């Protein structure tokens, strides 16, 4: 046996995946700190000290865990985000951090557009009322001719933009490092203030920020009834300001796939009837899991089999 490899993404630790056999075929033993659930720091401390590799999900990786990981050589994310890992701490301990760029871009983009359409036509609200025997209807609106603001125009944001353009929308994109080669008809780059003033809906596809991007001042600047879609990070939005925006009608709907903790506590914001919830499933499609898992496994073997 060449050593142990921890598997912590919830989808993989519960259901497994054929690509994981590439690790066992190479002589590694797979260990699962908390199958099907996000492992706690205690769960990680129980297994990581004995591991040479780690196929990691979005669980927080603390300095205490890294300090205990004396033999760990690689952390391989099954996605592109690494904000759950202190890269400097990992590098200082000689731990290589690998990630998969763009593996889940299509699946997250499709969910963002699905959430946008669910919000415009009140689909979850209508379904819930009908199931309870209550026939009610809310007036929706068509997306053609409307403006979508896309905050973050990397692999996901660009695909969302293309889908929105296909629906007849106009798109304003913001990115601190705009790729000016991306210039389809109906799309333009703009400043954040431009998005806040002009957009009928805003979707987030950017890294986390030190403070919320969508705070009370920004919400006041939005067009009344703006739809907000967040498949990026919960910390991008000020929860108190968002709840106030929903109550006042300044925000028409919040559709979110991300939370401060998972599973989340049902706060007044999340319980609001104009909030649509998804259980962080943006990358959870068969195709995305296939791409991300095989890529993450390949990255582990690339590092561990180096001579």
C-alpha positions as a Python dict, from the first residue, in 0.01 Angstrom:
ca = {
    (1, 'X'): (0, 0, 0),
    (2, 'X'): (133, 345, -95),
    (3, 'X'): (-67, 536, 166),
    (4, 'X'): (-412, 666, 247),
    (5, 'X'): (-619, 918, 55),
    (6, 'X'): (-911, 1099, 217),
    (7, 'X'): (-1231, 1145, 16),
    (8, 'X'): (-1447, 1424, 156),
    (9, 'X'): (-1683, 1568, -112),
    (10, 'X'): (-2031, 1468, -1),
    (11, 'X'): (-2139, 1323, -334),
    (12, 'X'): (-1829, 1104, -358),
    (13, 'X'): (-1805, 994, 4),
    (14, 'X'): (-2165, 873, -4),
    (15, 'X'): (-2212, 732, -354),
    (16, 'X'): (-1855, 673, -468),
    (17, 'X'): (-1743, 702, -828),
    (18, 'X'): (-1574, 464, -1075),
    (19, 'X'): (-1278, 701, -1113),
    (20, 'X'): (-1183, 642, -750),
    (21, 'X'): (-1076, 291, -850),
    (22, 'X'): (-779, 451, -1025),
    (23, 'X'): (-649, 539, -680),
    (24, 'X'): (-698, 193, -532),
    (25, 'X'): (-551, 33, -845),
    (26, 'X'): (-241, 245, -786),
    (27, 'X'): (-212, 97, -437),
    (28, 'X'): (-374, 367, -223),
    (29, 'X'): (-630, 308, 52),
    (30, 'X'): (-935, 536, 51),
    (31, 'X'): (-1073, 673, 378),
    (32, 'X'): (-1399, 863, 433),
    (33, 'X'): (-1410, 1094, 739),
    (34, 'X'): (-1790, 1145, 741),
    (35, 'X'): (-1960, 973, 445),
    (36, 'X'): (-2234, 1177, 281),
    (37, 'X'): (-2185, 1477, 508),
    (38, 'X'): (-1949, 1772, 537),
    (39, 'X'): (-1673, 1657, 774),
    (40, 'X'): (-1605, 1860, 1085),
    (41, 'X'): (-1259, 1962, 1200),
    (42, 'X'): (-1270, 1671, 1447),
    (43, 'X'): (-1360, 1429, 1168),
    (44, 'X'): (-1067, 1555, 962),
    (45, 'X'): (-822, 1537, 1252),
    (46, 'X'): (-915, 1172, 1298),
    (47, 'X'): (-798, 1073, 948),
    (48, 'X'): (-589, 1340, 775),
    (49, 'X'): (-270, 1286, 983),
    (50, 'X'): (-242, 939, 825),
    (51, 'X'): (-304, 1055, 466),
    (52, 'X'): (-69, 1134, 181),
    (53, 'X'): (-347, 1265, -43),
    (54, 'X'): (-684, 1437, -6),
    (55, 'X'): (-963, 1466, -261),
    (56, 'X'): (-1137, 1764, -102),
    (57, 'X'): (-1472, 1936, -135),
    (58, 'X'): (-1585, 2271, 5),
    (59, 'X'): (-1534, 2184, 373),
    (60, 'X'): (-1320, 2435, 569),
    (61, 'X'): (-958, 2322, 599),
    (62, 'X'): (-818, 2486, 911),
    (63, 'X'): (-458, 2557, 1004),
    (64, 'X'): (-498, 2304, 1285),
    (65, 'X'): (-581, 2033, 1033),
    (66, 'X'): (-287, 2131, 811),
    (67, 'X'): (-55, 2130, 1115),
    (68, 'X'): (-162, 1772, 1188),
    (69, 'X'): (-116, 1660, 826),
    (70, 'X'): (249, 1568, 855),
    (71, 'X'): (254, 1327, 563),
    (72, 'X'): (7, 1504, 335),
    (73, 'X'): (150, 1585, -8),
    (74, 'X'): (-152, 1699, -208),
    (75, 'X'): (-499, 1845, -164),
    (76, 'X'): (-695, 1803, -487),
    (77, 'X'): (-1021, 1999, -512),
    (78, 'X'): (-1304, 1856, -719),
    (79, 'X'): (-1377, 2211, -837),
    (80, 'X'): (-1210, 2543, -899),
    (81, 'X'): (-1272, 2727, -570),
    (82, 'X'): (-999, 2715, -307),
    (83, 'X'): (-1125, 2979, -62),
    (84, 'X'): (-1178, 2701, 195),
    (85, 'X'): (-800, 2645, 199),
    (86, 'X'): (-531, 2887, 316),
    (87, 'X'): (-295, 2846, 23),
    (88, 'X'): (-1, 3008, 200),
    (89, 'X'): (-37, 2772, 497),
    (90, 'X'): (-51, 2472, 264),
    (91, 'X'): (250, 2587, 64),
    (92, 'X'): (451, 2650, 382),
    (93, 'X'): (394, 2286, 478),
    (94, 'X'): (494, 2153, 137),
    (95, 'X'): (136, 2055, 45),
    (96, 'X'): (50, 2094, -322),
    (97, 'X'): (-302, 2231, -386),
    (98, 'X'): (-459, 2126, -717),
    (99, 'X'): (-795, 2227, -860),
    (100, 'X'): (-1015, 2169, -1164),
    (101, 'X'): (-1088, 2479, -1367),
    (102, 'X'): (-1421, 2489, -1548),
    (103, 'X'): (-1531, 2132, -1475),
    (104, 'X'): (-1864, 2241, -1330),
    (105, 'X'): (-1907, 2562, -1531),
    (106, 'X'): (-2185, 2433, -1755),
    (107, 'X'): (-2386, 2278, -1473),
    (108, 'X'): (-2363, 2587, -1249),
    (109, 'X'): (-2451, 2813, -1543),
    (110, 'X'): (-2758, 2607, -1628),
    (111, 'X'): (-2874, 2612, -1264),
    (112, 'X'): (-2832, 2990, -1248),
    (113, 'X'): (-3053, 3034, -1553),
    (114, 'X'): (-3303, 2781, -1416),
    (115, 'X'): (-3322, 2977, -1091),
    (116, 'X'): (-3369, 3299, -1285),
    (117, 'X'): (-3663, 3151, -1475),
    (118, 'X'): (-3809, 2994, -1160),
    (119, 'X'): (-3802, 3338, -1000),
    (120, 'X'): (-3961, 3524, -1291),
    (121, 'X'): (-4252, 3276, -1307),
    (122, 'X'): (-4282, 3205, -931),
    (123, 'X'): (-4249, 2831, -988),
    (124, 'X'): (-4162, 2713, -632),
    (125, 'X'): (-4426, 2941, -478),
    (126, 'X'): (-4694, 2821, -721),
    (127, 'X'): (-4601, 2457, -668),
    (128, 'X'): (-4616, 2489, -288),
    (129, 'X'): (-4957, 2657, -295),
    (130, 'X'): (-5108, 2406, -536),
    (131, 'X'): (-4981, 2112, -333),
    (132, 'X'): (-5157, 2256, -27),
    (133, 'X'): (-5484, 2287, -221),
    (134, 'X'): (-5457, 2665, -253),
    (135, 'X'): (-5516, 2793, -608),
    (136, 'X'): (-5325, 3121, -635),
    (137, 'X'): (-5136, 3292, -913),
    (138, 'X'): (-4869, 3561, -929),
    (139, 'X'): (-4798, 3768, -1237),
    (140, 'X'): (-4457, 3689, -1384),
    (141, 'X'): (-4258, 3858, -1657),
    (142, 'X'): (-4083, 3755, -1976),
    (143, 'X'): (-3705, 3768, -2003),
    (144, 'X'): (-3687, 3885, -2364),
    (145, 'X'): (-3574, 4246, -2375),
    (146, 'X'): (-3481, 4249, -2005),
    (147, 'X'): (-3129, 4317, -1877),
    (148, 'X'): (-2920, 4066, -1682),
    (149, 'X'): (-2621, 4177, -1478),
    (150, 'X'): (-2349, 3912, -1453),
    (151, 'X'): (-2101, 3976, -1172),
    (152, 'X'): (-1795, 3769, -1257),
    (153, 'X'): (-1736, 3674, -1620),
    (154, 'X'): (-1514, 3371, -1595),
    (155, 'X'): (-1608, 3031, -1737),
    (156, 'X'): (-1944, 3024, -1558),
    (157, 'X'): (-2039, 3386, -1609),
    (158, 'X'): (-1967, 3372, -1981),
    (159, 'X'): (-2186, 3065, -2027),
    (160, 'X'): (-2467, 3229, -1828),
    (161, 'X'): (-2433, 3535, -2052),
    (162, 'X'): (-2461, 3324, -2367),
    (163, 'X'): (-2771, 3145, -2237),
    (164, 'X'): (-2933, 3475, -2140),
    (165, 'X'): (-2857, 3622, -2482),
    (166, 'X'): (-3021, 3315, -2634),
    (167, 'X'): (-3335, 3402, -2438),
    (168, 'X'): (-3336, 3749, -2590),
    (169, 'X'): (-3193, 3933, -2291),
    (170, 'X'): (-2938, 4211, -2287),
    (171, 'X'): (-2636, 4138, -2067),
    (172, 'X'): (-2402, 4367, -1876),
    (173, 'X'): (-2099, 4185, -1741),
    (174, 'X'): (-1858, 4296, -1471),
    (175, 'X'): (-1515, 4148, -1415),
    (176, 'X'): (-1204, 4308, -1264),
    (177, 'X'): (-1005, 4151, -1547),
    (178, 'X'): (-1245, 4156, -1842),
    (179, 'X'): (-1175, 3932, -2140),
    (180, 'X'): (-1248, 4172, -2422),
    (181, 'X'): (-1239, 3886, -2672),
    (182, 'X'): (-1577, 3788, -2527),
    (183, 'X'): (-1806, 4026, -2713),
    (184, 'X'): (-2123, 3854, -2840),
    (185, 'X'): (-2403, 4070, -2974),
    (186, 'X'): (-2616, 4204, -2690),
    (187, 'X'): (-2334, 4179, -2433),
    (188, 'X'): (-2115, 4454, -2294),
    (189, 'X'): (-1882, 4497, -2000),
    (190, 'X'): (-1971, 4766, -1749),
    (191, 'X'): (-1905, 4886, -1395),
    (192, 'X'): (-2090, 4747, -1096),
    (193, 'X'): (-2282, 5073, -1058),
    (194, 'X'): (-2400, 5030, -1417),
    (195, 'X'): (-2536, 4686, -1329),
    (196, 'X'): (-2710, 4806, -1013),
    (197, 'X'): (-2884, 5088, -1202),
    (198, 'X'): (-2977, 4897, -1517),
    (199, 'X'): (-3036, 4530, -1448),
    (200, 'X'): (-3371, 4357, -1401),
    (201, 'X'): (-3183, 4059, -1257),
    (202, 'X'): (-2832, 4007, -1120),
    (203, 'X'): (-2642, 3679, -1099),
    (204, 'X'): (-2317, 3625, -906),
    (205, 'X'): (-2027, 3417, -1040),
    (206, 'X'): (-1729, 3566, -860),
    (207, 'X'): (-1492, 3470, -576),
    (208, 'X'): (-1576, 3561, -216),
    (209, 'X'): (-1504, 3914, -97),
    (210, 'X'): (-1390, 4043, 242),
    (211, 'X'): (-1722, 4226, 282),
    (212, 'X'): (-2057, 4170, 111),
    (213, 'X'): (-2088, 4316, -239),
    (214, 'X'): (-2465, 4339, -210),
    (215, 'X'): (-2517, 4558, 95),
    (216, 'X'): (-2791, 4801, 194),
    (217, 'X'): (-2652, 5082, -21),
    (218, 'X'): (-2638, 4865, -330),
    (219, 'X'): (-2986, 4726, -269),
    (220, 'X'): (-3121, 5081, -248),
    (221, 'X'): (-2963, 5151, -588),
    (222, 'X'): (-3128, 4853, -760),
    (223, 'X'): (-3433, 4881, -977),
    (224, 'X'): (-3743, 4791, -770),
    (225, 'X'): (-3821, 4421, -795),
    (226, 'X'): (-3472, 4313, -908),
    (227, 'X'): (-3415, 3937, -901),
    (228, 'X'): (-3093, 3818, -735),
    (229, 'X'): (-2938, 3480, -819),
    (230, 'X'): (-2641, 3355, -615),
    (231, 'X'): (-2463, 3033, -705),
    (232, 'X'): (-2122, 3164, -593),
    (233, 'X'): (-2073, 3235, -221),
    (234, 'X'): (-2319, 3331, 55),
    (235, 'X'): (-2086, 3600, 189),
    (236, 'X'): (-2137, 3812, -122),
    (237, 'X'): (-2475, 3920, 15),
    (238, 'X'): (-2556, 4103, 340),
    (239, 'X'): (-2838, 3890, 484),
    (240, 'X'): (-3000, 4167, 690),
    (241, 'X'): (-2999, 4408, 397),
    (242, 'X'): (-3137, 4138, 169),
    (243, 'X'): (-3426, 4060, 403),
    (244, 'X'): (-3507, 4431, 424),
    (245, 'X'): (-3494, 4450, 45),
    (246, 'X'): (-3738, 4164, 8),
    (247, 'X'): (-3977, 4316, 261),
    (248, 'X'): (-3971, 4652, 84),
    (249, 'X'): (-4005, 4502, -264),
    (250, 'X'): (-3674, 4649, -378),
    (251, 'X'): (-3567, 4286, -431),
    (252, 'X'): (-3827, 4078, -612),
    (253, 'X'): (-3673, 3740, -534),
    (254, 'X'): (-3352, 3586, -402),
    (255, 'X'): (-3261, 3248, -551),
    (256, 'X'): (-2960, 3094, -381),
    (257, 'X'): (-2761, 2772, -397),
    (258, 'X'): (-2505, 2874, -133),
    (259, 'X'): (-2512, 2923, 244),
    (260, 'X'): (-2290, 3031, 532),
    (261, 'X'): (-2311, 2680, 677),
    (262, 'X'): (-2441, 2360, 521),
    (263, 'X'): (-2701, 2246, 588),
    (264, 'X'): (-2817, 2598, 680),
    (265, 'X'): (-3014, 2716, 979),
    (266, 'X'): (-3360, 2828, 862),
    (267, 'X'): (-3330, 3201, 925),
    (268, 'X'): (-3604, 3460, 858),
    (269, 'X'): (-3429, 3538, 529),
    (270, 'X'): (-3425, 3178, 408),
    (271, 'X'): (-3785, 3124, 524),
    (272, 'X'): (-3915, 3423, 323),
    (273, 'X'): (-4167, 3321, 57),
    (274, 'X'): (-3977, 3505, -215),
    (275, 'X'): (-3656, 3315, -153),
    (276, 'X'): (-3580, 3004, -362),
    (277, 'X'): (-3341, 2755, -205),
    (278, 'X'): (-3119, 2487, -361),
    (279, 'X'): (-2889, 2261, -150),
    (280, 'X'): (-2556, 2370, -307),
    (281, 'X'): (-2626, 2152, -610),
    (282, 'X'): (-2483, 2376, -883),
    (283, 'X'): (-2211, 2129, -974),
    (284, 'X'): (-2419, 1821, -899),
    (285, 'X'): (-2493, 1685, -1244),
    (286, 'X'): (-2375, 1350, -1376),
    (287, 'X'): (-2159, 1523, -1636),
    (288, 'X'): (-2003, 1770, -1394),
    (289, 'X'): (-1928, 1508, -1130),
    (290, 'X'): (-1766, 1292, -1398),
    (291, 'X'): (-1538, 1571, -1522),
    (292, 'X'): (-1449, 1698, -1176),
    (293, 'X'): (-1385, 1359, -1017),
    (294, 'X'): (-1167, 1226, -1296),
    (295, 'X'): (-972, 1551, -1305),
    (296, 'X'): (-922, 1554, -927),
    (297, 'X'): (-808, 1190, -927),
    (298, 'X'): (-565, 1257, -1211),
    (299, 'X'): (-421, 1552, -1018),
    (300, 'X'): (-363, 1337, -709),
    (301, 'X'): (-184, 1069, -909),
    (302, 'X'): (21, 1333, -1094),
    (303, 'X'): (159, 1462, -765),
    (304, 'X'): (192, 1137, -571),
    (305, 'X'): (352, 940, -856),
    (306, 'X'): (618, 1201, -920),
    (307, 'X'): (961, 1053, -859),
}
